[in-house]
Short mmCIF file of C-alpha atoms and ligand atoms in Angstrom, two decimals:
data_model
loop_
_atom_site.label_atom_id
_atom_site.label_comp_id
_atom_site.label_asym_id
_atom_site.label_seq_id
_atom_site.Cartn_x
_atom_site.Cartn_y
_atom_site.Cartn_z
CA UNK A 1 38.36 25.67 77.22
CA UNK A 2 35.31 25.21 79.68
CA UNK A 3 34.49 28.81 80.32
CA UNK A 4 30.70 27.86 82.30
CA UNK A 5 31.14 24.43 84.58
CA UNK A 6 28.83 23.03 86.88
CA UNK A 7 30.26 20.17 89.11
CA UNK A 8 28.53 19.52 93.02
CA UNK A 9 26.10 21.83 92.66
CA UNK A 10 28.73 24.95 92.18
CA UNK A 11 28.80 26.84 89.24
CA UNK A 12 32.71 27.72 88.07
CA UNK A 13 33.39 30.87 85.53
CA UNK A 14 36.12 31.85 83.89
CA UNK A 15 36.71 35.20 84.83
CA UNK A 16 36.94 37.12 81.40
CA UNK A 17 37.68 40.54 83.28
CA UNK A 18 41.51 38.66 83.87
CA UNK A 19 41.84 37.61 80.88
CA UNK A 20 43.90 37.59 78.37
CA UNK A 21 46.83 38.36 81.22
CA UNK A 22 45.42 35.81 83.97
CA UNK A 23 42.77 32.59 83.47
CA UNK A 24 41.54 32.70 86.86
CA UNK A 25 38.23 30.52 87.74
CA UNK A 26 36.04 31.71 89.75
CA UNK A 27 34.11 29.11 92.12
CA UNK A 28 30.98 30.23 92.77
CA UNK A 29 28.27 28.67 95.16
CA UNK A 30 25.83 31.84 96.34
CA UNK A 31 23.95 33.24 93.64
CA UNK A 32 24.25 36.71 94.45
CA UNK A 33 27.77 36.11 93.71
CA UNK A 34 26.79 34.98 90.41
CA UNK A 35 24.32 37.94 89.52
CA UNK A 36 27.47 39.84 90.87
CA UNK A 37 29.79 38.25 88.58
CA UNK A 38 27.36 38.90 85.21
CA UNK A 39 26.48 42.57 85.93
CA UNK A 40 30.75 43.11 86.63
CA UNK A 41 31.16 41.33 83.27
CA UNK A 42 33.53 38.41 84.37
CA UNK A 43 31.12 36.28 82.25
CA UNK A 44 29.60 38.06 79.53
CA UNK A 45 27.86 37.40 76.03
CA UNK A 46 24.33 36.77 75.74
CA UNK A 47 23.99 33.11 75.54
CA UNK A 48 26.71 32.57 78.09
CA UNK A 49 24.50 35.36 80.31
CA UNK A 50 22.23 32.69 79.58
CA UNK A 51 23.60 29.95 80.68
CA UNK A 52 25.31 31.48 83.63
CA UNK A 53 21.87 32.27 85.03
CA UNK A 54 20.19 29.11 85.34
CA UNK A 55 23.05 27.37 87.59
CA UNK A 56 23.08 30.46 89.27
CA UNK A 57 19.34 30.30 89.60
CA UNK A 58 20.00 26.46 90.40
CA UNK A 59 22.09 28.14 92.85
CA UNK A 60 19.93 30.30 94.15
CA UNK A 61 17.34 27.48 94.76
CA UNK A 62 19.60 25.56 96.92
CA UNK A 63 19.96 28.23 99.48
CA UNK A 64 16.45 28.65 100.37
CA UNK A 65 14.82 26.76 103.06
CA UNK A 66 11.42 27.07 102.94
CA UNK A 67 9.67 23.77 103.15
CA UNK A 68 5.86 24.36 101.23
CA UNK A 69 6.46 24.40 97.70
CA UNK A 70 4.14 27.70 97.71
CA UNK A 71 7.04 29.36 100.14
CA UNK A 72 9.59 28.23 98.23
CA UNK A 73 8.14 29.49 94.68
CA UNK A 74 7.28 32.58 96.38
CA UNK A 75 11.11 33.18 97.58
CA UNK A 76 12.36 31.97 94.04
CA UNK A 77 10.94 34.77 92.38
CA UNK A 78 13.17 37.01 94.60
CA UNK A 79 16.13 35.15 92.83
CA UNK A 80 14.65 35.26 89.81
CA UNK A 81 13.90 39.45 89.91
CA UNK A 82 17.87 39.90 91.11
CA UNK A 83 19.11 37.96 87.94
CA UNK A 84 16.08 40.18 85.88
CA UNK A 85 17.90 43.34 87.49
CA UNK A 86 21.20 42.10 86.54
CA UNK A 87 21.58 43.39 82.43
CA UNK A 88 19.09 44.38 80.58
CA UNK A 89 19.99 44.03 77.05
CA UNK A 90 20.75 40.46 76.27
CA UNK A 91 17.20 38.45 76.05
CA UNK A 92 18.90 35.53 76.43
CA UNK A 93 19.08 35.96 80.53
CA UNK A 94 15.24 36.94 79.68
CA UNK A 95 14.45 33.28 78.19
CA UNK A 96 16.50 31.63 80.65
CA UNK A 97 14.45 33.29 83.03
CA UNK A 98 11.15 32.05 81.53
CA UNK A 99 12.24 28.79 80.79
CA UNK A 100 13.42 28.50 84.85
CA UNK A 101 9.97 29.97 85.70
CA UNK A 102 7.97 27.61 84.04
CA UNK A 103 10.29 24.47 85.52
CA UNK A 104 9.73 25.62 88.89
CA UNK A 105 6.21 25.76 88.55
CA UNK A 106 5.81 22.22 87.45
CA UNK A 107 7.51 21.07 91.18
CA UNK A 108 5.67 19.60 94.18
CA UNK A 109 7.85 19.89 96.64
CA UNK A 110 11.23 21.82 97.14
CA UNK A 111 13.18 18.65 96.55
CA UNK A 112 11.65 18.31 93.22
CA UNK A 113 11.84 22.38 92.64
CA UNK A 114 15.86 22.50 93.19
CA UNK A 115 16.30 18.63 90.58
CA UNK A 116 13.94 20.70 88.02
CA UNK A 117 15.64 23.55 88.16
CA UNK A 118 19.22 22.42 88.01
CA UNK A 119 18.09 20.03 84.92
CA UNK A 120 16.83 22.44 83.67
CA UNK A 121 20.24 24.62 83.94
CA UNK A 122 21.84 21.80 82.33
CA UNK A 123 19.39 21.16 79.06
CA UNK A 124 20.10 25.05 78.50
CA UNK A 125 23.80 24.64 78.54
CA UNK A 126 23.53 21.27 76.48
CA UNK A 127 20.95 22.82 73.87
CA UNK A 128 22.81 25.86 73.35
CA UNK A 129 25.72 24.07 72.77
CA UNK A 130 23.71 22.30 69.90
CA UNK A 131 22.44 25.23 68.73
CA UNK A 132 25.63 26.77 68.25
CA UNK A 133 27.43 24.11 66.59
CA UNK A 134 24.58 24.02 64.35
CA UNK A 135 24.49 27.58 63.18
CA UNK A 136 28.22 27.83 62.97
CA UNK A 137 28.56 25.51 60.46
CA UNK A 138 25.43 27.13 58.33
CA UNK A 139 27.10 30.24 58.34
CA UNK A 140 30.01 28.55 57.28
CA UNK A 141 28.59 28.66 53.88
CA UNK A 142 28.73 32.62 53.67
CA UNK A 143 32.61 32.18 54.21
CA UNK A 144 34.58 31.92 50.71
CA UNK A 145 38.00 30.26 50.83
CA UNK A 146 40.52 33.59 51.38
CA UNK A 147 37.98 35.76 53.19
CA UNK A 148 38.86 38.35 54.96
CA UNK A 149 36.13 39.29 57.84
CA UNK A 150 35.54 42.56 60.15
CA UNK A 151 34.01 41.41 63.56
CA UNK A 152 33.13 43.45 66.59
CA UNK A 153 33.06 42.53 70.25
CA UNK A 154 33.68 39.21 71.39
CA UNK A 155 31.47 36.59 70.12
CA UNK A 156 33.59 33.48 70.52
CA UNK A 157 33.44 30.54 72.84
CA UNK A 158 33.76 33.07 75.90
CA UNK A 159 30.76 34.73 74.80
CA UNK A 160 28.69 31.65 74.41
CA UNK A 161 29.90 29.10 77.32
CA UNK A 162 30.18 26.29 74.68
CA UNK A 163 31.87 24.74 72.03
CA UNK A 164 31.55 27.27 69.44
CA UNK A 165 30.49 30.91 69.39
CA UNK A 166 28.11 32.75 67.33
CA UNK A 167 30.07 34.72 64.80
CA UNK A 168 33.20 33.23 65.64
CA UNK A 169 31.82 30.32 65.40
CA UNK A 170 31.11 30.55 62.04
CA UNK A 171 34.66 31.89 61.32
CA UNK A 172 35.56 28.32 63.78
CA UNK A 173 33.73 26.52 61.85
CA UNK A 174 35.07 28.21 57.98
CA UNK A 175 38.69 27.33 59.08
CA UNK A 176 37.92 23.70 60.33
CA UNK A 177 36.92 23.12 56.91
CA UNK A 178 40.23 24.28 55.22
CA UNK A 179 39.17 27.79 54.36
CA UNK A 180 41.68 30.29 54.49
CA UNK A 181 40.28 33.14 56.89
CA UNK A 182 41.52 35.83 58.38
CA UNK A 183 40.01 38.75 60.82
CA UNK A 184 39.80 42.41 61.76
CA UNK A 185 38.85 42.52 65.05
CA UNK A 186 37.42 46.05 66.20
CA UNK A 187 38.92 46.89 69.73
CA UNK A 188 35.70 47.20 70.96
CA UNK A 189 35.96 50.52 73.48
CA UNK A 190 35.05 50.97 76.36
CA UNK A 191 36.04 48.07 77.80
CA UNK A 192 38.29 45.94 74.74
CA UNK A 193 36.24 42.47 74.46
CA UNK A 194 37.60 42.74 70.74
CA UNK A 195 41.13 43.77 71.85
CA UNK A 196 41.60 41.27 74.94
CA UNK A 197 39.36 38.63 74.10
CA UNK A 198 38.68 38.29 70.79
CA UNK A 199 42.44 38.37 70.06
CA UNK A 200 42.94 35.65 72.36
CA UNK A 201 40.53 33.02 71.40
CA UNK A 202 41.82 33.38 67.46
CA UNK A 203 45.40 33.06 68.58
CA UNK A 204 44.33 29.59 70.56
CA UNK A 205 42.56 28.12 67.38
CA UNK A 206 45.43 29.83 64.88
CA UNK A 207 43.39 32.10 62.96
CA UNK A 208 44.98 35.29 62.03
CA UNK A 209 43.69 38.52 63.27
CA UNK A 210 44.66 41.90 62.96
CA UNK A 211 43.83 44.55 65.68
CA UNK A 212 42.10 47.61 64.92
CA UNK A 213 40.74 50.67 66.77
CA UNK A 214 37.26 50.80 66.09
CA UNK A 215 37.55 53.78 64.19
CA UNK A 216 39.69 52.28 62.12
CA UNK A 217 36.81 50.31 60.48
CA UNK A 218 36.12 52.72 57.99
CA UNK A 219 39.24 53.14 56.34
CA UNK A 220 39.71 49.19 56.07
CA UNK A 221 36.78 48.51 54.81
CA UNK A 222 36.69 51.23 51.93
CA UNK A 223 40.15 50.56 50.86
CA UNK A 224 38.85 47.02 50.42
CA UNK A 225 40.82 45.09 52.90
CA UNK A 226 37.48 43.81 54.27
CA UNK A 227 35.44 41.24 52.23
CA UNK A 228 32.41 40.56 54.81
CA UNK A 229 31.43 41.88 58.53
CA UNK A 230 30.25 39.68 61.15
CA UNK A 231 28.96 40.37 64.36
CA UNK A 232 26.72 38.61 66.85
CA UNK A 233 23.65 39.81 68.84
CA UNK A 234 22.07 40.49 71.85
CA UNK A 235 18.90 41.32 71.13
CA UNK A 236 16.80 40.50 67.59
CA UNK A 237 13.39 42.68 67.32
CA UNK A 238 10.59 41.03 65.48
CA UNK A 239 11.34 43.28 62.02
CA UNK A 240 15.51 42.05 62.36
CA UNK A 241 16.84 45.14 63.78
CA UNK A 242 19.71 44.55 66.00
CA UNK A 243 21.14 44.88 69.16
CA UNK A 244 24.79 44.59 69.87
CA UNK A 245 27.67 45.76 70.98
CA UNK A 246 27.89 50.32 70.72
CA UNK A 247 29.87 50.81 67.66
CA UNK A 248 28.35 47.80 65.74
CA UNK A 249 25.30 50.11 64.08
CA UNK A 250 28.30 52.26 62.52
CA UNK A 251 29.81 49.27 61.04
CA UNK A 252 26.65 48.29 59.54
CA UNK A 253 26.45 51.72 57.97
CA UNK A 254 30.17 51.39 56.58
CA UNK A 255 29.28 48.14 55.26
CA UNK A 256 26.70 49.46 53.41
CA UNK A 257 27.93 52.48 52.21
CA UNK A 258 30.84 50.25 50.80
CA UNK A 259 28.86 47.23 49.19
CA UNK A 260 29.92 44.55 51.52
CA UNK A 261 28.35 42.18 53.25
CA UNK A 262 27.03 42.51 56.87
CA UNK A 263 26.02 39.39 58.44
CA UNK A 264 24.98 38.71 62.32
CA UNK A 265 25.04 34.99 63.78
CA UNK A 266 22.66 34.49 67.01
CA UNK A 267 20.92 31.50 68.13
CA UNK A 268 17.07 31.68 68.19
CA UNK A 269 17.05 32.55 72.59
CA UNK A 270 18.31 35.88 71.09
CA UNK A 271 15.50 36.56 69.29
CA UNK A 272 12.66 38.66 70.99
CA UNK A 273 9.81 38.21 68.41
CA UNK A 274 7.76 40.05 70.77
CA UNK A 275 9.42 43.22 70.05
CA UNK A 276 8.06 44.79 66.99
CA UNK A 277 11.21 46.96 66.36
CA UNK A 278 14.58 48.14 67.66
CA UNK A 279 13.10 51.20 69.10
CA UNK A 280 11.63 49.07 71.93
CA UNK A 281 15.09 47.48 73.01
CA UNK A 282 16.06 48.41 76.26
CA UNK A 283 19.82 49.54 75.99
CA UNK A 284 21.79 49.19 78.99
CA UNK A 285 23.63 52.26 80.61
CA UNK A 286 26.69 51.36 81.95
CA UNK A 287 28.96 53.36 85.20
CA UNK A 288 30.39 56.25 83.26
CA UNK A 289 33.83 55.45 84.91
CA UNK A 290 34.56 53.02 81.99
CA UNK A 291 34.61 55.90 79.78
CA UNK A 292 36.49 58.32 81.80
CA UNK A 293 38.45 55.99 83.17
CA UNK A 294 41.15 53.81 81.60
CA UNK A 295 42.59 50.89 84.00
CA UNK A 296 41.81 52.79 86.93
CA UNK A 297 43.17 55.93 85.86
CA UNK A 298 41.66 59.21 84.90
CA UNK A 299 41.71 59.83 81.44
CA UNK A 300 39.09 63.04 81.09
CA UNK A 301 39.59 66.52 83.20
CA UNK A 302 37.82 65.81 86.96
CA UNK A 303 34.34 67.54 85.71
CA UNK A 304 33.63 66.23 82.27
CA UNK A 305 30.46 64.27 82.14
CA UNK A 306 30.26 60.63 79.92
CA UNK A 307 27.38 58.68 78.72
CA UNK A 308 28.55 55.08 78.13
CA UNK A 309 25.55 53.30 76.43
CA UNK A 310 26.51 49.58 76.16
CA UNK A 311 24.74 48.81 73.09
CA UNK A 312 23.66 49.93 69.87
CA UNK A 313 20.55 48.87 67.43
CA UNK A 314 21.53 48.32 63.78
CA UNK A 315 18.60 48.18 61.68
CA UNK A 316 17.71 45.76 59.42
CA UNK A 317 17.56 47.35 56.44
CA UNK A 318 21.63 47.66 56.47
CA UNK A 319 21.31 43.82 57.50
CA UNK A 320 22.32 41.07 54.90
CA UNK A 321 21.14 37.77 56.67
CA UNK A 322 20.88 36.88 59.98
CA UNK A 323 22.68 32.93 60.95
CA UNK A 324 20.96 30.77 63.12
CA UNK A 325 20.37 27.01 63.68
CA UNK A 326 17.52 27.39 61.75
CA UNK A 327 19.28 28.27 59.15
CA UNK A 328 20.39 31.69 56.92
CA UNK A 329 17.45 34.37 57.56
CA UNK A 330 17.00 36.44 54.63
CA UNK A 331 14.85 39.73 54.10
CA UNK A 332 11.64 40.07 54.73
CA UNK A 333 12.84 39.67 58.46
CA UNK A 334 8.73 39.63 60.22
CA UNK A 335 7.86 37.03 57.83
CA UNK A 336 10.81 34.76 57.87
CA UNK A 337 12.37 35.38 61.32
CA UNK A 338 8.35 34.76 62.76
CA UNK A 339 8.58 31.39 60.46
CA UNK A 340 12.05 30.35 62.14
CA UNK A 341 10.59 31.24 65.70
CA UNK A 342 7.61 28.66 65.15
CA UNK A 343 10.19 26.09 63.69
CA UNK A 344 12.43 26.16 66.98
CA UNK A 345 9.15 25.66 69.02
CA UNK A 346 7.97 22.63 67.38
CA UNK A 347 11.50 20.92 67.75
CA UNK A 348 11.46 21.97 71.53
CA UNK A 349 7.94 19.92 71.82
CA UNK A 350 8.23 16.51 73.52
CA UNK A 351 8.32 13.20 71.18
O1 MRU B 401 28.67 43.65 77.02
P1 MRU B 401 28.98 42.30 76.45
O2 MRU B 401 30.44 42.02 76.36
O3 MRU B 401 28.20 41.21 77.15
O4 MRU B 401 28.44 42.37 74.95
C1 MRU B 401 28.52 41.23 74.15
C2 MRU B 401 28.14 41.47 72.75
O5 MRU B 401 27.72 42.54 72.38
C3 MRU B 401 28.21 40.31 71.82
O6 MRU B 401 28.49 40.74 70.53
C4 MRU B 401 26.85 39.59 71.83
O7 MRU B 401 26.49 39.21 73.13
C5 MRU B 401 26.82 38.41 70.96
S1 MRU B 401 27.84 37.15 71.64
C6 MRU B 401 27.67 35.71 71.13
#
């Protein structure tokens, strides 16, 4: 499964709104139909937000004219501000954003501005990729033989555009080494990553996995059916709090209350270090249709009024260890996630 391709300068998506009825790919060669397709969701996850932005900022580059590489910088940053507009949540889109910035200031010309950026677009997928493999098998070493894990969302290859995921990727990675695993996955309301996506990427590697409303989490995990939770991230503050999917900060707090573990996997690009705390997070609000609305049809009386928050911050106090390719992050999170932060940089240094 290639969910994020780039082939002739046109970026091609799975569409994970179809799935797990349809696998429809969507081509895409304008890259306001790419900002389109991340805000409706067809490719979501933070890392594959990520990725999706620089070919569709490599995209966006190869529609604009403008000859002087001042004019063409100057009408890149229009580009760049639609894909800044696009979610707010994920930081990954943020660092893709950065790291697209900074290519396209290097250029001379707009020849050289539209091979920068799309290498750069590549080197994002590619290192991701890397980075992912890397922290999956890491947080491999959490997994005992017969675990049984609680995970919320989707955090599998759809989420991440690559090879492996983030927490599923570590549950990937647990079962390619002969472990015996097998997952809750939450439903994940409003709009069922968990129920319709999740499900379907365990079912293609073989993994069992049990379905559960996310209010079922409670009463699995204190009857003891549950031996770890795992979730992934879209945002990491400075101090470890969390940002994730709504309905992952209640987990946390069942996991807690009940004595079991609570782990998140993320690569370093979804770690904001320059966010002090979780309070400073922006959390997206999403159309309040997906909450009174189920398929297209009503579910609430005409006049009752939603709020449909997209995310949630756990904080880290109710936080185990955080996974990345830097290795398992353990409490105090300023010190040691700052420490992992500087790490990353110095391997990202030429030579
Ligand atoms: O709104 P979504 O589906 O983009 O939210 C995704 C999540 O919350 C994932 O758990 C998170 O991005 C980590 S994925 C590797």
């Amino acid at each position: 499964m290639k969910p994020i391709q780039w082939s002739g300068g046109k970026l091609r998506l799975l569409d994970q709104t179809a799935l797990p009825h349809q696998e429809i790919y969507l081509e895409i060669s304008d890259y306001r139909e790419a900002v389109r397709a991340i805000k409706a969701l067809q490719v979501r996850g933070a890392p594959a937000i990520g990725i999706a932005a620089g070919y569709g900022i490599a995209l966006g580059a190869r529609s604009i004219k403008a000859s002087s590489i001042k004019a063409f910088q100057k009408e890149m940053e229009h580009v760049l501000e639609d894909f800044a507009a696009s979610r707010p949540t994920a930081v990954n889109l943020f660092w893709t954003i950065n790291r697209m910035r900074r290519a396209l200031s290097t250029a001379d010309s707009r020849g050289e501005a539209v091979e920068a950026l799309e290498k750069e677009a590549r080197l994002i997928q590619r290192q991701q990729s890397a980075a992912m493999a890397v922290l999956s098998r890491i947080g491999s070493s959490l997994i005992d033989d017969n675990c049984t894990i609680l995970t919320h969302c989707n955090t599998g290859q759809l989420a991440t555009g690559v090879e492996y995921g983030t927490a599923l990727g570590v549950i990937k990675a647990a079962a390619e080494q002969g472990k015996k695993v097998s997952v809750y996955a939450d439903e994940t309301r409003p709009l069922l990553q968990g129920a319709r996506l999740t499900t379907w990427e365990l079912e293609r590697l073989k993994i069992p996995v049990t379905l559960i409303t996310d209010s079922m989490a409670g009463h699995f995990i204190s009857r003891g059916k549950i031996d770890c939770v795992l979730v992934g991230a879209d945002r990491i503050a400075a101090n470890g709090d969390t940002a994730n999917k709504i309905g992952t900060y209640s987990v946390a707090v069942l996991a807690g209350e009940n004595g079991i573990p609570f782990y998140v996997a993320a690569p370093l690009s979804s770690i904001d270090i320059s966010i002090v705390s979780g309070d400073h997070i922006p959390i997206e609000e999403r159309g309040r249709e997906e909450v009174l609305e189920f398929q297209g049809q009503r579910i609430a009386p005409q006049k009752v009024r939603a709020a449909n928050p997209a995310f949630d911050v756990t904080p880290h106090r109710y936080i185990t260890a955080i996974v990345t390719e830097k290795g398992i992050i353990r409490p105090p999170y300023k010190r040691n996630l700052k420490s992992a932060m500087q790490e990353g940089q110095q391997c990202r240094k030429p030579g």
